[in-house]
Coordinates of C-alpha atoms and ligand atoms in Angstrom, one line a residue:
M26 CA 34.2 12.7 41.4
T27 CA 32.5 9.6 42.5
I28 CA 32.0 7.4 39.4
S29 CA 32.5 3.7 39.3
P30 CA 32.3 1.3 36.3
N31 CA 29.0 0.2 37.8
D32 CA 27.5 3.7 37.5
I33 CA 28.5 3.8 33.8
S34 CA 26.8 0.4 33.1
R35 CA 23.7 1.5 35.0
A36 CA 23.5 4.7 33.0
A37 CA 24.1 2.8 29.7
E38 CA 21.3 0.4 30.6
L39 CA 18.9 3.3 31.4
L40 CA 19.7 4.9 28.0
K41 CA 19.0 1.6 26.2
K42 CA 15.7 1.4 28.0
G43 CA 14.8 4.8 26.7
E44 CA 15.3 6.6 30.0
L45 CA 17.3 9.8 30.5
V46 CA 20.6 10.3 32.4
A47 CA 22.5 13.5 33.3
L48 CA 26.1 13.3 32.3
P49 CA 29.1 15.5 32.7
T50 CA 30.9 16.9 29.6
E51 CA 33.9 19.2 29.5
T52 CA 31.5 22.2 28.9
V53 CA 28.3 21.7 31.0
Y54 CA 26.2 18.8 32.3
G55 CA 23.9 17.4 29.6
L56 CA 20.5 15.7 29.9
G57 CA 21.1 12.7 27.7
G58 CA 18.8 10.3 25.9
N59 CA 19.1 7.7 23.1
A60 CA 19.3 9.9 20.0
L61 CA 17.9 7.1 17.9
S62 CA 14.6 7.1 19.8
D63 CA 11.9 9.8 19.2
M64 CA 10.3 8.8 22.5
A65 CA 13.5 9.3 24.5
V66 CA 14.0 12.7 22.8
A67 CA 10.4 13.7 23.5
K68 CA 11.1 12.9 27.2
I69 CA 14.1 15.3 27.1
F70 CA 11.9 18.2 25.9
E71 CA 9.2 17.2 28.5
T72 CA 11.8 17.1 31.3
K73 CA 13.3 20.5 30.4
G74 CA 9.8 22.0 30.2
R75 CA 10.6 23.9 27.0
P76 CA 7.6 25.5 25.4
S77 CA 9.1 24.9 21.9
F78 CA 11.2 22.3 20.1
N79 CA 14.8 23.4 19.6
P80 CA 17.2 21.1 17.7
L81 CA 19.6 19.3 20.1
I82 CA 23.3 18.4 19.9
I83 CA 24.1 14.8 19.2
H84 CA 27.0 13.4 21.1
V85 CA 29.0 10.5 19.6
A86 CA 32.2 8.6 20.5
S87 CA 34.3 9.4 17.5
L88 CA 34.6 11.1 14.1
E89 CA 34.0 7.7 12.4
E90 CA 30.7 7.4 14.2
A91 CA 29.7 11.0 13.4
M92 CA 30.3 10.1 9.7
R93 CA 27.6 7.5 9.9
Y94 CA 25.0 10.2 10.5
A95 CA 26.2 13.4 8.9
T96 CA 27.9 14.3 5.6
F97 CA 31.4 15.7 6.1
S98 CA 33.0 18.0 3.5
D99 CA 36.9 18.0 3.4
A100 CA 36.9 21.2 5.4
A101 CA 34.5 19.8 8.0
T102 CA 36.7 16.6 8.4
A103 CA 39.8 18.8 8.9
I104 CA 38.1 20.9 11.6
A105 CA 36.7 17.8 13.3
K106 CA 40.2 16.2 13.3
K107 CA 41.7 19.3 14.9
F108 CA 39.1 19.9 17.6
W109 CA 37.5 16.5 18.4
P110 CA 37.2 15.2 21.0
G111 CA 36.4 18.7 22.4
P112 CA 33.9 21.5 22.8
L113 CA 33.1 22.2 19.2
T114 CA 29.7 21.3 17.6
L115 CA 29.4 21.1 13.9
V116 CA 26.2 21.6 12.0
L117 CA 26.2 19.4 8.9
P118 CA 23.8 17.9 6.5
R119 CA 22.0 14.7 7.8
K120 CA 23.0 11.7 5.7
R121 CA 20.2 10.2 3.7
G122 CA 18.5 7.6 5.8
C123 CA 20.2 9.0 8.9
A124 CA 18.9 7.0 11.9
I125 CA 19.0 9.9 14.4
S126 CA 15.6 11.0 15.7
L127 CA 14.0 13.7 13.5
L128 CA 12.6 15.3 16.7
A129 CA 16.2 15.7 17.9
S130 CA 17.0 17.9 15.0
A131 CA 13.5 19.5 15.1
G132 CA 12.7 18.3 11.7
L133 CA 15.7 19.9 10.0
D134 CA 17.8 18.4 7.3
T135 CA 20.9 19.2 9.4
L136 CA 22.5 17.7 12.4
A137 CA 24.4 19.4 15.2
I138 CA 27.0 16.9 16.3
R139 CA 30.1 16.7 18.5
V140 CA 32.5 14.3 20.2
P141 CA 32.9 15.2 23.8
A142 CA 36.3 14.9 25.5
H143 CA 35.1 14.3 29.1
P144 CA 36.1 10.7 30.1
V145 CA 32.8 10.0 31.7
A146 CA 30.8 11.1 28.6
Q147 CA 33.2 9.0 26.5
A148 CA 32.8 6.0 28.7
L149 CA 29.0 6.2 28.5
L150 CA 29.1 6.6 24.7
Q151 CA 31.3 3.6 24.4
E152 CA 29.5 1.4 27.0
S153 CA 26.0 2.2 25.5
G154 CA 27.1 2.1 21.9
L155 CA 24.4 4.8 21.3
P156 CA 24.5 8.3 20.0
I157 CA 23.3 10.6 22.9
A158 CA 21.1 13.6 22.3
A159 CA 21.9 16.1 25.2
P160 CA 20.9 19.7 25.8
S161 CA 22.2 21.3 28.9
A162 CA 20.6 19.7 32.0
N163 CA 18.7 22.7 33.2
R164 CA 15.0 23.5 33.1
S165 CA 14.1 25.8 30.2
G166 CA 15.2 29.4 30.5
R167 CA 17.7 28.7 33.3
L168 CA 21.5 28.6 33.6
S169 CA 23.4 25.6 32.4
P170 CA 24.6 23.4 35.2
T171 CA 28.3 22.9 35.7
H172 CA 28.1 20.7 38.9
A173 CA 26.1 17.6 39.6
E174 CA 24.4 19.5 42.5
H175 CA 23.1 22.1 40.0
V176 CA 21.5 19.3 38.0
R177 CA 19.8 18.0 41.1
E178 CA 18.5 21.5 41.9
E179 CA 17.2 21.8 38.4
L180 CA 15.8 18.4 37.7
G181 CA 15.3 16.8 41.1
N182 CA 16.1 13.4 42.4
D183 CA 14.3 11.3 39.8
I184 CA 17.0 11.7 37.2
F185 CA 20.1 9.5 37.4
I186 CA 23.2 11.8 37.5
L187 CA 26.7 10.7 36.8
D188 CA 28.7 13.0 39.1
G189 CA 31.9 13.9 37.3
G190 CA 32.7 16.9 39.5
A191 CA 33.0 20.4 38.1
C192 CA 33.0 20.9 34.3
E193 CA 36.3 22.1 32.9
F194 CA 35.0 24.9 30.6
G195 CA 31.7 25.9 32.3
I196 CA 30.3 27.3 29.1
E197 CA 28.6 25.5 26.2
S198 CA 30.4 24.3 23.1
T199 CA 31.0 26.6 20.1
V200 CA 28.4 25.8 17.4
L201 CA 29.9 26.1 13.9
D202 CA 27.6 25.8 10.9
M203 CA 29.3 24.1 8.1
N204 CA 26.2 23.2 6.2
G205 CA 26.2 26.0 3.7
D206 CA 28.9 27.5 1.5
T207 CA 30.0 30.0 4.2
P208 CA 30.8 28.6 7.6
A209 CA 29.3 30.6 10.4
I210 CA 29.5 30.6 14.2
L211 CA 25.9 30.1 15.4
R212 CA 26.8 30.2 19.1
P213 CA 30.0 31.5 20.6
G214 CA 31.3 29.0 23.2
A215 CA 34.2 27.2 24.7
I216 CA 36.4 27.3 21.6
I217 CA 37.0 31.0 20.9
A218 CA 36.7 32.2 17.3
E219 CA 40.4 33.1 17.2
R220 CA 41.3 29.4 17.4
L221 CA 39.2 28.5 14.4
P222 CA 40.9 28.4 11.0
S223 CA 41.1 31.8 9.2
S224 CA 39.8 30.0 6.1
L225 CA 36.4 30.4 7.7
G226 CA 36.6 34.0 6.6
R227 CA 36.5 35.3 10.1
E228 CA 39.9 37.1 10.0
Q229 CA 38.9 38.9 6.8
G230 CA 35.8 40.1 8.6
E231 CA 33.6 37.9 6.5
G232 CA 32.7 35.5 9.2
K233 CA 29.1 35.9 10.2
L234 CA 28.0 35.7 13.8
K235 CA 24.4 34.8 13.6
S236 CA 22.4 35.2 16.8
P237 CA 20.0 32.4 17.7
G238 CA 17.1 34.7 16.8
Q239 CA 18.4 35.0 13.2
L240 CA 18.7 31.3 12.9
E241 CA 16.5 29.6 10.4
S242 CA 16.4 26.6 12.6
H243 CA 12.8 25.6 12.1
Y244 CA 11.3 23.1 9.8
A245 CA 8.0 24.1 8.2
P246 CA 6.0 21.9 5.8
N247 CA 5.6 23.2 2.2
K248 CA 1.8 22.5 2.3
P249 CA -0.5 24.9 4.1
L250 CA -1.8 23.7 7.5
R251 CA -5.4 24.1 8.8
L252 CA -5.4 23.8 12.6
N253 CA -8.1 22.6 15.0
A254 CA -9.7 20.5 12.3
T255 CA -12.2 17.7 13.1
E256 CA -12.1 16.1 9.6
A257 CA -10.3 16.5 6.3
W258 CA -12.0 18.6 3.7
A259 CA -11.6 18.0 -0.1
G260 CA -8.0 18.0 -1.1
E261 CA -6.8 17.8 2.5
V262 CA -5.1 15.0 4.4
L263 CA -5.8 14.6 8.1
L264 CA -3.2 14.5 10.8
A265 CA -5.2 13.0 13.7
F266 CA -4.7 13.1 17.4
G267 CA -6.6 10.8 19.8
A268 CA -9.3 8.3 18.8
H269 CA -10.3 8.6 15.2
A270 CA -11.9 5.8 13.2
T271 CA -10.4 6.4 9.8
A272 CA -7.3 8.7 9.9
E273 CA -4.3 6.9 8.5
T274 CA -1.9 9.2 10.2
N275 CA -2.4 9.7 13.9
L276 CA 0.1 11.5 16.2
S277 CA -1.2 9.4 19.1
P278 CA -4.4 7.3 18.9
T279 CA -4.4 7.1 22.7
G280 CA -4.0 10.9 23.1
N281 CA -0.5 10.6 24.6
L282 CA 1.4 13.9 24.1
R283 CA 4.9 12.3 24.4
E284 CA 4.0 9.9 21.6
A285 CA 2.6 12.8 19.6
A286 CA 5.8 14.9 20.0
A287 CA 7.9 11.9 19.0
N288 CA 5.8 11.4 15.8
L289 CA 5.3 15.1 14.9
F290 CA 8.1 15.8 12.4
S291 CA 8.2 12.5 10.7
M292 CA 4.4 12.5 10.2
L293 CA 4.4 16.1 9.0
R294 CA 7.1 15.2 6.5
K295 CA 5.2 12.2 5.3
L296 CA 2.0 14.2 4.8
D297 CA 4.0 17.0 3.2
A298 CA 5.1 14.5 0.5
S299 CA 1.6 13.2 -0.1
A300 CA -0.7 14.1 -3.0
A301 CA -3.0 16.3 -0.9
T302 CA -2.9 20.1 -1.3
S303 CA -3.0 20.8 2.4
I304 CA -2.8 19.3 5.8
A305 CA -5.7 19.4 8.4
V306 CA -4.5 19.0 12.0
M307 CA -6.8 17.9 14.8
P308 CA -6.7 20.0 18.1
I309 CA -3.8 19.1 20.5
P310 CA -4.4 19.9 24.2
N311 CA -2.3 22.9 25.1
A312 CA -0.6 21.5 28.2
G313 CA 2.8 19.8 28.9
L314 CA 4.4 18.8 25.6
G315 CA 1.3 20.0 23.8
V316 CA 2.5 23.6 24.2
A317 CA 5.6 22.9 22.2
I318 CA 3.6 20.9 19.6
N319 CA 1.1 23.7 19.2
D320 CA 4.0 26.3 19.0
R321 CA 5.4 24.4 16.1
L322 CA 2.1 23.8 14.3
T323 CA 1.0 27.5 14.8
R324 CA 4.3 28.7 13.2
A325 CA 4.0 26.2 10.4
A326 CA 0.4 27.4 9.7
A327 CA 1.4 31.1 9.9
A328 CA 4.2 30.5 7.4
H329 CA 1.5 30.1 4.8
D330 CA -0.9 32.8 6.0
P331 CA -0.6 35.8 3.7
H332 CA -1.9 38.1 6.5
I333 CA 1.1 37.3 8.8
P334 CA 4.5 38.5 7.6
R335 CA 7.1 35.7 7.5
A336 CA 9.9 35.8 10.1
Ligands
TXA415 O1 28.3 22.3 25.4 C1 27.2 21.9 24.9 O2 27.0 22.1 23.7 C2 26.1 21.3 25.8 C3 26.7 19.9 26.2 C4 25.7 19.1 27.0 O3 27.2 19.2 25.1 N1 24.9 21.1 25.0 C5 24.1 22.1 24.7 O4 23.0 21.8 24.0 O5 24.4 23.3 24.9 P1 21.7 22.7 23.8 O6 20.6 21.8 23.3 O7 21.4 23.5 25.0 O8 22.2 23.7 22.7 C6 22.1 23.3 21.3 C7 22.5 24.4 20.4 C8 21.4 25.5 20.3 O9 21.9 26.8 20.2 C9 20.7 25.0 19.0 O10 20.0 26.1 18.3 C10 21.9 24.6 18.2 O11 22.7 23.9 19.1 N2 21.6 23.6 17.1 C11 21.2 22.3 17.3 N3 20.9 21.7 16.2 C12 21.1 22.6 15.2 C13 20.9 22.6 13.8 N4 20.5 21.5 13.1 N5 21.1 23.8 13.2 C14 21.5 24.9 13.8 N6 21.7 24.9 15.2 C15 21.5 23.8 15.8
MG416 MG1 21.0 25.2 27.0

């Protein structure tokens, strides 16, 4: 453990500038960015090299702060009071007007949120005053890092790492979905199911353990999508990418993929709410973050294609 107050202020400054930092939590190391910034969150996906957008966990300093962003039922408040700070993540409805990046929750109306117990994570949350979006600090498809050296092996020397030594738990937080009527463990983790209240139905055998594959964790627009469009046809509204003289909604007029990722879900939602009957999307280069953008768009288009069975 080699952390000084200077390191914390430097990390906080980086977060405020939209840069990423690796931080220790009691579970695993996280790759953190300002959760209020779509661009910082796009950088997280870019750095992890993920081919698709997965919703991320938002880390906040306290239950009071969590309540600014998510709607807590009485049951959710009780569980949060019992386990926070600690390795339990709650999936809850986003509050109306919630300032957290829509990209961080992959366009969903829910938020996965937790208050970490690790003193370094706590110090950074307090010093920066920001909510921090942080997936595990590994490259996509690899093991979660539990030591600062693991993070360096995964992400190289360019990323600022707060070295808090070994993580206490070494496995990720338990993800508990309290969004619907029946709470469900979406991901088993550091808090074993037996410690969660029996009111969750688990002890009666009613508790559902959904595997990530079963998870309906993807936002898709209600309107049909037409991909690789060069212009909008009658009844369509155009989602442009790159230079375009007239399109009102452009993922990135300069053709910047990070900007396009940052804008993707908020622009899809905006066009979904428009008067058009369908959305025409211009081609996105299939490299870097473009792979994840195209993955999302292809799924959204397939959701309306009668020839492709819905997942
Ligand atoms: O221990 C942890 O949770 C670590 C440390 C850094 O806090 N973080 C972590 O984040 O494991 P990540 O991004 O690797 O895992 C996020 C998990 C995924 O299983 C994701 O599907 C789920 O949380 N998740 C996030 N937002 C969700 C949402 N709105 N609805 C359902 N599941 C969600
Ligand atoms: Mg992970």
